[in-house]
Amino acid sequence: MLNPVDHSPASRRDQFKAAVGNVAGERRRKQAIIIGKERRDAVVRAKRMRRADDNDEGMMYDEPFSDKIINEETVRAVQELKFLFSSSSKDSSQKKIEALRKLRRLLSCSSNPPVASAVEAGVVPILVKCLEFGSSDEQLVEAAWSLTNIASGDSELTLAILPALPLLIAHLGERSAAPVAEQCAWAVGNVAGEGEQARDLLSSQGALLPLAKLLLLNKPMLVKTAAWALSNIIKGPSSKAAVELFKVDGLSEAIIRHLTKGDEELVVEIAWVVVYITSLAESQTKLLIKSGLLPPLVAWLSSSESLSLLTPVLRSVGNLVAGDNSNTDALLDAAKDLPGGLFGCLVRCLGSEHRTLQKEAAWTVSNIVAGSLQHKQLVFGSRVVPTLLHLLATSTFDVRKEAAFALGNLSVMPAGESQLPQPIMEHLSMLVERGCLPGFINLVKSPDLEASRLGLQFLELVLRGLPNGQGSKLVEKEEGLAALEVLEYHDNDDLRSMANELIDKYYGEDYGLEEEYGPGIAEVVRGGEEYPSWRKGRGGI
């Protein structure tokens, strides 16, 4: 039998998907983690090196020097810093800053910065000393900048700056000058980009709340960096960090203010904070909605042309409609005055030239149509469906898969007590008439197990739902039976079992007999006569 439906709150948005393998219960949470990696790799890196400022005078290392020369210069710069910090000269303060600046430029100027040489030469303890309280702001910025670039490297280099974390976090506080706090936030964000253990360490050392408090300020550059660092820390899989943020009074209002009034770069970073909150922390999501989250989200979704901005905005909307139906209703209401409403915004993204937006928009639609019957009917009557059908037929595999999830959810009744999802005949018939079957059959043939299950589940709907055996004929005509027969010997137990059940039930020994030989022949073959008339010879032996 096909796997029973998971009726837990986490999976209620995935009725169609749950029925074909119970794989969707954690899909929203997993997607939040996956998109975190995708966006950091493809849109904004998880770690960021800070290059030299345009107005930084006296740059000495912007020419294409060999790596050997730059590494040697770096080692000498570290040795000079060590000497200055061991010296008790009265005029050493300015010399220290000049030496720090020289080192920072070396660590900032090259496409292959010499951070490993600096660490091997023992720079980290010196930089930690430079962060001590009482140091000038200029010294703090220079030291934190070098640490930022060291932490932008591979794991070994990032972990090398862990001794500096307590002081970096301490300088995030409200008493720090904005340039100091921003540079320390940047360094902390790079450490958070290292992975879950690094995020846990930062949380345990108290990085969350001072970063969150920075979001309350009206200093765009500082807020942008703090938001980026926060999104690196809270992106999962645990919801603890996302919940912890809301101990800061006024955070919800600050997030909405920045989403509404911030420039595009700031909105991008704030939107990624919203992505992880809405994917991991339901109660805090409700607080954001109450504070006015939805109008700026749908406004950006309707108007922006920026991939880097639309990606987190659309992801946040997808997370919201993966919650309860009231979130979907609220989004529909918030977008009612926009051209085409919420569905017009989604069609715009589905029709984008960017695969990322197509995939995100299809995922969002799949969450909407996994909700109430009313939501399914609204989508069914919109321009969303033709666009999804086009994507299913023409797009890349990952987009086709998401489009198929959406079309599958559109074809079944909302979650109930029955073991199998019941088809909505009007929707199912129209999708089949408009040529969706080849797309689902191609998924059946896919080496991706989830996609193959999805295709099988839709074929089961067609075979079971269309009257008078139409489904069997249509599936066979589109080479669906051949695809099922290939799965009869699949290594995966679930796929093999599902394919065999469908073949046995809808293409058994009697399949096609009456159409070819007339009514009643199936009963004859099953045992009515020893031989049917058309099998008897003219005479005996």
XYZ file of C-alpha atoms in Angstrom:
541
model
C 0.000 0.000 0.000
C 1.049 3.571 -0.506
C 2.362 5.216 2.632
C -0.269 6.859 4.868
C -0.569 10.597 5.087
C 1.213 12.424 7.882
C -1.342 14.724 9.536
C 1.082 16.563 11.776
C 1.024 20.384 11.683
C 4.453 20.456 10.055
C 3.232 18.434 7.079
C -0.328 19.714 6.651
C 0.813 21.862 3.757
C 2.193 18.817 1.961
C -0.808 16.535 1.585
C 0.019 15.401 -1.902
C 3.706 14.948 -1.122
C 3.186 13.150 2.174
C 1.085 10.498 0.500
C 3.945 9.419 -1.726
C 6.567 8.731 0.838
C 5.990 10.825 3.947
C 8.918 13.016 2.954
C 7.395 16.440 3.421
C 7.003 16.840 7.162
C 10.356 18.559 7.545
C 10.520 20.038 4.065
C 10.015 23.639 5.050
C 12.723 23.452 7.711
C 15.132 21.627 5.418
C 14.461 24.115 2.643
C 15.449 26.932 4.976
C 18.807 25.272 5.556
C 19.312 24.407 1.893
C 18.495 27.885 0.688
C 20.915 29.225 3.279
C 23.724 27.337 1.579
C 22.489 28.157 -1.927
C 22.141 31.859 -1.307
C 25.510 32.128 0.373
C 27.238 30.249 -2.415
C 25.411 31.792 -5.356
C 24.137 35.185 -4.238
C 26.026 36.351 -1.151
C 28.953 34.313 0.184
C 28.729 32.907 3.704
C 32.046 34.585 4.376
C 33.024 37.979 3.114
C 36.470 39.434 2.769
C 36.659 43.173 3.282
C 38.801 44.778 0.638
C 40.500 48.138 1.003
C 38.382 51.281 0.956
C 38.425 53.363 -2.218
C 39.758 56.340 -0.292
C 42.463 54.361 1.485
C 45.637 56.295 0.736
C 49.095 54.883 0.237
C 48.068 51.470 -1.033
C 51.304 49.582 -1.616
C 50.086 46.155 -2.650
C 47.489 46.642 -5.333
C 49.874 45.591 -8.098
C 50.183 41.978 -9.243
C 53.007 40.976 -6.908
C 53.847 37.295 -6.696
C 52.369 35.288 -3.830
C 55.885 34.689 -2.527
C 56.618 38.408 -2.185
C 53.275 39.139 -0.509
C 53.712 36.241 1.912
C 57.182 37.443 2.828
C 55.900 40.998 3.361
C 53.121 39.626 5.564
C 55.518 37.705 7.795
C 57.665 40.832 8.181
C 54.551 42.880 9.057
C 53.612 40.398 11.779
C 57.129 40.458 13.188
C 57.031 44.249 13.242
C 53.765 44.170 15.210
C 55.238 41.729 17.711
C 58.229 44.011 18.234
C 56.054 47.097 18.725
C 53.851 45.372 21.282
C 56.880 44.235 23.207
C 58.268 47.775 23.175
C 57.548 50.334 25.871
C 58.333 53.324 23.659
C 56.078 56.319 24.302
C 55.502 56.974 20.618
C 54.607 53.370 19.792
C 50.818 53.879 19.628
C 50.822 55.515 16.217
C 53.462 53.102 14.991
C 51.225 50.212 16.059
C 48.322 51.621 14.055
C 50.541 52.130 11.018
C 51.810 48.555 11.322
C 48.258 47.261 11.745
C 47.175 49.186 8.663
C 50.055 47.750 6.658
C 49.103 44.228 7.732
C 45.440 44.824 7.025
C 46.251 46.055 3.514
C 48.296 42.938 2.855
C 45.392 40.778 4.012
C 42.950 42.764 1.832
C 44.670 43.531 -1.443
C 45.259 40.206 -3.157
C 42.935 37.775 -4.866
C 44.841 35.165 -2.877
C 45.365 36.957 0.444
C 48.228 35.715 2.626
C 46.067 34.903 5.653
C 47.698 31.496 6.203
C 51.150 33.081 6.349
C 49.899 35.642 8.872
C 48.370 32.960 11.110
C 51.472 30.770 10.920
C 53.583 33.787 11.869
C 51.528 34.177 15.065
C 49.363 37.180 14.226
C 46.198 36.185 16.103
C 47.462 36.702 19.683
C 48.749 40.149 18.680
C 45.397 41.075 17.108
C 43.584 39.873 20.217
C 45.794 42.170 22.282
C 44.890 45.030 19.936
C 41.207 44.512 20.801
C 41.687 45.097 24.509
C 39.530 47.772 26.106
C 41.175 51.157 26.193
C 42.523 50.811 22.664
C 41.724 53.599 20.219
C 38.833 53.131 17.780
C 41.275 53.227 14.882
C 43.288 50.391 16.369
C 40.150 48.377 17.083
C 38.898 48.746 13.519
C 42.230 47.780 11.986
C 42.597 44.712 14.214
C 38.999 43.573 13.674
C 39.401 44.102 9.926
C 42.421 41.787 9.795
C 40.570 39.198 11.864
C 37.607 39.500 9.498
C 39.748 38.616 6.520
C 41.481 35.774 8.323
C 38.050 34.333 9.158
C 36.991 34.599 5.512
C 39.301 31.720 4.662
C 38.919 27.982 5.103
C 37.924 26.223 8.326
C 41.389 26.015 9.846
C 41.941 29.741 9.402
C 38.487 30.649 10.694
C 38.951 28.545 13.809
C 42.287 30.262 14.425
C 40.502 33.473 15.447
C 38.284 31.846 18.084
C 40.401 33.351 20.922
C 39.336 36.786 19.656
C 35.573 36.088 19.853
C 34.946 37.328 23.421
C 36.457 40.726 22.638
C 34.857 40.939 19.185
C 31.467 40.284 20.785
C 32.168 42.737 23.595
C 32.802 45.503 21.048
C 29.351 44.961 19.537
C 27.893 46.779 22.530
C 26.172 50.145 22.525
C 29.238 51.933 23.891
C 31.288 51.092 20.817
C 31.650 53.495 17.925
C 29.694 52.458 14.827
C 32.797 51.641 12.710
C 34.128 49.407 15.492
C 30.830 47.596 16.013
C 30.372 47.117 12.278
C 33.806 45.610 11.756
C 33.420 43.307 14.751
C 30.005 42.213 13.462
C 31.625 41.433 10.125
C 34.240 39.227 11.798
C 31.573 37.463 13.866
C 29.499 36.883 10.719
C 32.435 35.199 9.023
C 32.877 32.867 11.981
C 29.152 32.050 11.913
C 29.510 31.154 8.247
C 31.756 28.258 9.227
C 28.849 26.028 10.245
C 26.553 24.822 12.997
C 29.212 24.343 15.669
C 30.533 27.843 15.115
C 26.991 29.242 15.317
C 26.384 27.413 18.572
C 29.639 28.736 19.984
C 28.728 32.321 19.099
C 25.300 31.910 20.659
C 26.788 30.473 23.838
C 29.227 33.407 24.055
C 26.398 35.923 23.831
C 26.668 37.241 20.260
C 22.948 37.201 19.458
C 21.516 39.945 21.615
C 24.111 42.656 20.928
C 23.780 41.959 17.208
C 19.995 42.137 17.487
C 20.234 45.447 19.354
C 22.255 46.876 16.487
C 19.179 46.375 14.293
C 17.353 48.966 16.386
C 19.682 51.715 15.168
C 19.200 54.034 12.220
C 22.680 53.442 10.839
C 22.193 51.576 7.552
C 25.729 50.259 7.047
C 25.979 48.982 10.607
C 22.474 47.470 10.502
C 23.202 45.770 7.180
C 26.337 44.064 8.507
C 24.665 43.123 11.786
C 21.686 41.618 9.920
C 24.004 39.590 7.696
C 25.871 38.269 10.736
C 22.579 37.464 12.482
C 21.222 35.566 9.498
C 24.404 33.487 9.463
C 23.894 32.593 13.138
C 20.157 31.848 13.189
C 19.777 29.914 9.949
C 19.128 26.588 11.609
C 18.486 23.786 12.052
C 17.560 24.690 15.644
C 14.952 27.392 16.274
C 16.589 28.416 19.571
C 18.644 31.282 18.148
C 15.754 32.704 16.131
C 13.566 32.705 19.236
C 16.320 34.257 21.360
C 16.403 37.372 19.183
C 12.987 38.475 20.339
C 14.211 39.109 23.864
C 15.240 42.469 22.419
C 12.359 44.918 22.806
C 11.340 46.631 19.610
C 13.007 44.126 17.304
C 9.857 43.367 15.300
C 9.190 47.033 14.690
C 12.816 47.617 13.681
C 12.709 44.777 11.164
C 9.528 46.173 9.599
C 10.978 49.682 9.510
C 14.079 48.539 7.673
C 12.042 46.424 5.248
C 9.860 49.411 4.482
C 12.335 52.291 4.391
C 15.766 50.734 3.892
C 17.777 50.796 0.697
C 17.906 47.642 -1.381
C 21.110 46.242 0.137
C 19.772 46.687 3.658
C 16.414 45.149 2.749
C 18.205 42.101 1.311
C 19.982 41.376 4.595
C 16.911 42.059 6.732
C 14.846 39.830 4.449
C 17.242 36.944 5.065
C 16.747 37.388 8.806
C 13.004 37.163 8.118
C 13.544 33.982 6.073
C 15.045 32.120 8.988
C 12.582 33.458 11.538
C 9.587 32.454 9.410
C 11.032 29.010 8.740
C 12.004 28.181 12.301
C 9.987 30.201 14.834
C 6.205 30.231 14.443
C 5.339 32.369 17.470
C 7.907 34.979 16.483
C 6.542 34.902 12.931
C 3.139 35.852 14.321
C 4.747 38.798 16.112
C 6.261 39.990 12.848
C 2.934 39.693 11.048
C 1.217 41.640 13.806
C 3.882 44.337 13.516
C 3.197 44.783 9.792
C 5.435 42.317 7.976
C 3.141 41.520 5.070
C 2.681 44.881 3.247
C 6.412 45.499 2.640
C 6.953 41.868 1.637
C 4.271 41.882 -1.045
C 5.266 45.380 -2.173
C 8.829 44.227 -2.871
C 7.522 41.028 -4.446
C 5.457 43.107 -6.837
C 7.977 45.779 -7.732
C 11.572 44.594 -7.385
C 13.646 43.408 -10.328
C 16.579 42.315 -8.162
C 17.285 38.592 -7.875
C 19.217 39.106 -4.634
C 16.195 40.835 -3.083
C 13.359 38.794 -4.576
C 14.930 35.505 -3.484
C 14.623 36.082 0.293
C 11.333 37.970 -0.048
C 9.773 35.123 -2.012
C 11.244 32.564 0.356
C 9.682 34.401 3.299
C 6.297 34.425 1.567
C 6.666 30.701 0.886
C 7.416 30.066 4.549
C 4.363 32.069 5.594
C 1.936 30.156 3.368
C 3.473 26.916 4.630
C 1.974 27.849 7.995
C -1.736 27.904 8.699
C -4.369 29.059 6.220
C -4.810 32.375 8.002
C -1.337 33.430 6.820
C -2.360 32.796 3.228
C -5.570 34.779 3.704
C -3.619 37.648 5.226
C -1.150 37.693 2.322
C -3.988 37.640 -0.217
C -5.524 40.601 1.571
C -2.230 42.501 1.815
C -1.695 42.122 -1.943
C -5.259 42.813 -3.071
C -4.478 46.278 -4.427
C -1.379 45.191 -6.357
C -1.612 44.356 -10.089
C -2.927 40.805 -10.230
C -2.812 40.488 -6.463
C -0.611 37.865 -4.833
C -0.994 35.495 -7.767
C 0.103 38.209 -10.172
C 3.296 38.584 -8.139
C 3.868 34.826 -8.229
C 3.249 34.618 -11.984
C 5.840 37.344 -12.453
C 8.388 35.243 -10.567
C 7.364 31.999 -12.259
C 7.936 33.684 -15.602
C 11.329 35.066 -14.592
C 14.463 34.202 -16.519
C 16.071 33.238 -13.221
C 15.776 29.574 -12.306
C 16.032 30.415 -8.598
C 12.912 32.582 -8.717
C 10.988 30.037 -10.770
C 11.791 27.346 -8.232
C 10.966 29.515 -5.224
C 7.680 30.685 -6.736
C 6.612 27.131 -7.586
C 7.454 26.042 -4.045
C 5.357 28.906 -2.694
C 2.398 27.952 -4.886
C 2.689 24.324 -3.769
C 2.287 25.489 -0.177
C -0.752 27.621 -1.010
C -2.579 24.851 -2.891
C -1.827 22.356 -0.134
C -4.101 24.480 2.069
C -7.854 24.939 1.920
C -10.170 24.048 -0.944
C -10.853 27.760 -1.402
C -7.145 28.439 -1.904
C -6.919 25.637 -4.444
C -9.845 27.051 -6.365
C -8.399 30.569 -6.356
C -5.135 29.299 -7.801
C -6.983 27.075 -10.294
C -8.766 30.114 -11.695
C -5.610 32.216 -11.978
C -2.809 32.570 -14.520
C -0.584 30.548 -12.210
C -1.697 27.186 -13.623
C -0.770 27.759 -17.302
C 2.614 29.032 -16.181
C 3.222 25.960 -14.012
C 2.245 23.662 -16.883
C 4.733 25.435 -19.114
C 7.487 25.050 -16.522
C 6.676 21.365 -16.041
C 7.161 20.814 -19.759
C 10.159 23.010 -20.474
C 12.209 23.979 -17.444
C 15.211 22.507 -15.665
C 14.750 19.447 -13.476
C 14.603 21.196 -10.099
C 12.023 23.700 -11.353
C 9.948 20.956 -13.026
C 9.931 19.074 -9.752
C 8.616 22.060 -7.802
C 6.015 22.779 -10.485
C 4.896 19.160 -10.245
C 4.485 19.435 -6.482
C 2.281 22.480 -6.983
C 0.144 20.843 -9.685
C -0.149 17.678 -7.609
C -1.328 19.580 -4.533
C -3.818 21.427 -6.725
C -5.335 18.096 -7.789
C -6.229 16.648 -4.374
C -8.644 17.512 -1.627
C -7.331 19.065 1.603
C -5.997 16.735 4.275
C -8.631 14.410 5.653
C -8.865 11.076 7.356
C -8.639 8.905 4.235
C -5.433 7.077 3.591
C -5.031 8.348 0.037
C -5.623 11.931 -1.120
C -8.894 12.229 -2.973
C -8.680 13.855 -6.406
C -10.483 17.064 -7.288
C -11.867 15.866 -10.588
C -12.282 19.257 -12.242
C -8.681 20.169 -11.530
C -7.258 16.744 -12.357
C -9.169 16.436 -15.637
C -8.175 19.896 -16.806
C -4.484 19.334 -16.035
C -4.506 16.035 -17.921
C -6.349 17.590 -20.871
C -3.750 20.332 -21.016
C -0.953 17.824 -21.361
C 0.639 17.458 -17.931
C 1.037 13.667 -18.075
C 4.348 13.553 -20.003
C 5.917 15.842 -17.408
C 4.909 13.571 -14.528
C 5.943 10.442 -16.418
C 9.385 11.959 -16.963
C 9.605 12.373 -13.200
C 8.738 8.685 -12.754
C 11.796 7.885 -14.866
C 14.024 10.194 -12.820
C 16.889 8.826 -10.711
C 15.760 11.290 -8.009
C 13.729 9.163 -5.592
C 11.499 11.973 -4.367
C 10.684 13.032 -7.930
C 9.955 9.456 -8.945
C 7.575 9.016 -6.001
C 5.883 12.267 -6.934
C 5.358 11.081 -10.499
C 3.985 7.751 -9.295
C 1.547 9.447 -6.961
C 0.176 11.628 -9.750
C -0.183 8.619 -12.034
C -2.097 6.874 -9.254
C -4.454 9.858 -9.077
C -5.040 9.721 -12.826
C -5.508 5.955 -12.903
C -7.891 6.012 -9.956
C -9.676 9.267 -10.646
C -10.528 9.415 -14.332
C -13.763 7.517 -15.120
C -14.331 4.517 -17.413
C -10.734 3.434 -17.509
C -9.652 6.606 -19.294
C -6.707 7.006 -16.968
C -5.184 3.645 -17.875
C -5.400 4.369 -21.576
C -3.988 7.882 -21.293
C -1.095 6.767 -19.100
C -0.255 3.935 -21.500
C -0.514 6.254 -24.515
C 2.073 8.600 -22.999
C 4.404 5.628 -22.266
C 3.577 5.712 -18.579
C 3.042 1.960 -18.445
C 6.532 1.407 -19.820
C 7.900 3.707 -17.119
C 6.029 1.714 -14.457
C 7.388 -1.564 -15.806
C 10.949 -0.287 -15.475
C 10.313 0.361 -11.779
C 9.067 -3.186 -11.208
C 12.689 -4.143 -10.509
C 13.902 -0.942 -8.867
C 16.361 -1.175 -5.959
C 14.160 1.061 -3.793
C 11.499 -0.978 -1.999
C 8.905 1.810 -1.949
C 9.176 2.620 -5.649
C 9.155 -1.037 -6.622
C 6.109 -1.726 -4.457
C 4.194 1.312 -5.699
C 4.885 0.523 -9.356
C 3.874 -3.126 -8.971
C 0.649 -2.210 -7.202
C -0.335 0.213 -9.935
C 0.466 -2.286 -12.702
C -1.413 -5.110 -10.958
C -4.451 -2.968 -10.202
C -4.836 -1.058 -13.451
C -3.002 -3.198 -16.015
C -3.761 -6.745 -14.861
C -4.383 -9.753 -17.066
C -7.796 -8.438 -18.123
C -6.516 -5.047 -19.290
C -7.527 -4.319 -22.900
C -9.371 -7.603 -23.542
C -12.902 -6.226 -23.758
C -11.795 -3.314 -25.936
C -10.218 -5.762 -28.400
C -12.562 -8.766 -28.232
C -15.848 -7.405 -26.954
C -17.915 -7.436 -23.736
C -17.721 -10.496 -21.521
C -14.378 -11.767 -22.706
C -12.679 -10.962 -19.430
C -15.103 -13.207 -17.542
C -14.464 -16.002 -20.025
C -10.700 -15.716 -19.586
C -11.092 -15.779 -15.836
C -12.681 -19.220 -16.018
C -16.129 -19.159 -17.613
C -15.073 -21.630 -20.315
C -12.041 -23.795 -20.671
C -11.191 -22.028 -23.930
C -12.799 -18.889 -25.345
C -14.320 -19.336 -28.797
C -11.536 -17.461 -30.516
C -8.959 -19.921 -29.076
C -10.696 -23.132 -30.352
C -9.381 -24.870 -33.433
C -11.582 -25.969 -36.332
C -11.305 -29.599 -35.465
C -9.839 -31.999 -32.979
C -6.491 -33.688 -33.212
